[in-house]
Amino acid sequence: MKSSRRKFIAMAGFAALGWSVCPSLTRAATEAGPKLYFKEEGSLEASQWAMAIDTKKLDRQIMNKCIEACHTLHNVPDIDSDQNIKWIWIEPFRNLFYDQSHPNLKNKANQPFLTLCNHCDNPPCVRVCPTRATFRRPDGIVLMDFHRCIGCRFCMAGCPYGSRSFNFYDPRIYLENLSHEYPTRSKGVVEKCEFCAHRLDKGQMPACVEASEGALLFGDLNDSNSDVRKALRERYSLVRKPKLGTGPKVYYLI
Amino acid sequence: MYHSNKIIPGLVIFFLAMTFPFWFNIGSEAYSTPELVLPEDHEHCVEAVEFMRAEHMTMLNEWRDAYVRDGYGEYQSMLTGEMYAMSLTKTCMNCHNNKGDFCDRCHDSVSVDPYCWDCHIEPEGVE
Ligand code: SF4
Ligand code: SF4
């Protein structure tokens, strides 16, 4: 009797060991299998994407074209209330740069500028998101995974630039024509500009950059030959709220 | 047995209640696989039919993470070795371009209601 109880305990021990090892074995098996996922051919790559906005070239018409290009492509609804959704929008200079009052810039106070998500180096929105629905890709794009967003809005509270919008409604109610290039969102999800990550992966430039007639420049910040770096070498530039240490990657050429 | 006058009827009631779904459905029609409209101009799917039937939802979940989070855009078929864009609308719905005749028939008959279509746009000409 005694010896069989011992045997039983020993067997149970082995079985438990087996179960604890087995899951990692199955994973090892699939990882060793064929690789099924690949990057798209001709995708644009960078170690840190950045945008430079040439404020001298911006006028109302160009700004509206940029907004139109982005919002129609991404099915961003236009809701006539404070519950509107915006990925890229117009703000006067004094709202964007109230903390940077260079005397020579006083005359700019009312000039309208374009603004969007800054794709920060050190994004507070990413740090506070409990589900990792928003995350920073290795190429510096701060992306939303709409599938994971639970609508807690921590990221909206975290973002010091107001770059995020919340869907209080099903956006399709407000969209006359749907763009088949990009999904809509569902009610209860936070959204923002995603630097057109899906276009870069296909080898295309962001939609607003294409529509901007040269007023928006886009490229790799760490490549000294990129448009953005060239422009930053030659012109005086500002970023929003530099003191917060978020490291914005949208530069305003003054 | 003590209290057999209570225990035995109790067991009988318990047994009947447990097996209720079985005898309630005796004689009713067996589940039949719904008839699906398959795309005419395509010979095979991304993977084998049996695999797609059993695994398409798992596969779509994996595609979603690989595409959105890891930036992979292309999937190599284990069946043919061909490359496909990992896209619900551009790959799946390009062949199965009538959601009502394909996706919905099965989903309805097994009472599942995937929320993919809350955001992803089904091909035109449906609904
Ligand atoms: S601008 Fe706001 S939303 Fe965009 S990365 Fe920075 S903190 Fe996040
Ligand atoms: S980069 Fe793309 S998503 Fe961002 S504002 Fe421009 S068009 Fe919109």
mmCIF file of C-alpha atoms and ligand atoms in Angstrom, chain A residues 70 74 87-88 116 193-196 206-208, ligand 2:
data_model
loop_
_atom_site.group_PDB
_atom_site.id
_atom_site.type_symbol
_atom_site.label_atom_id
_atom_site.label_comp_id
_atom_site.label_asym_id
_atom_site.label_seq_id
_atom_site.Cartn_x
_atom_site.Cartn_y
_atom_site.Cartn_z
ATOM 1 C CA CYS A 70 -6.677 62.964 -44.287
ATOM 2 C CA HIS A 74 -9.545 57.743 -42.895
ATOM 3 C CA TRP A 87 -6.845 63.955 -36.814
ATOM 4 C CA ILE A 88 -5.383 67.128 -38.273
ATOM 5 C CA LEU A 116 -1.777 66.931 -35.480
ATOM 6 C CA CYS A 193 -3.398 60.740 -36.624
ATOM 7 C CA GLU A 194 -1.239 57.682 -37.247
ATOM 8 C CA PHE A 195 1.354 59.281 -39.561
ATOM 9 C CA CYS A 196 -0.292 57.185 -42.283
ATOM 10 C CA PRO A 206 1.216 60.391 -45.851
ATOM 11 C CA ALA A 207 -1.948 61.706 -47.468
ATOM 12 C CA CYS A 208 -1.663 65.202 -45.974
HETATM 13 S S1 SF4 C 2 -0.014 61.831 -41.413
HETATM 14 FE FE1 SF4 C 2 -1.782 60.724 -42.264
HETATM 15 S S2 SF4 C 2 -3.073 60.342 -40.484
HETATM 16 FE FE2 SF4 C 2 -1.643 61.956 -39.875
HETATM 17 S S3 SF4 C 2 -2.687 63.902 -40.331
HETATM 18 FE FE3 SF4 C 2 -1.477 63.367 -42.153
HETATM 19 S S4 SF4 C 2 -2.896 62.254 -43.464
HETATM 20 FE FE4 SF4 C 2 -3.794 62.271 -41.409
#
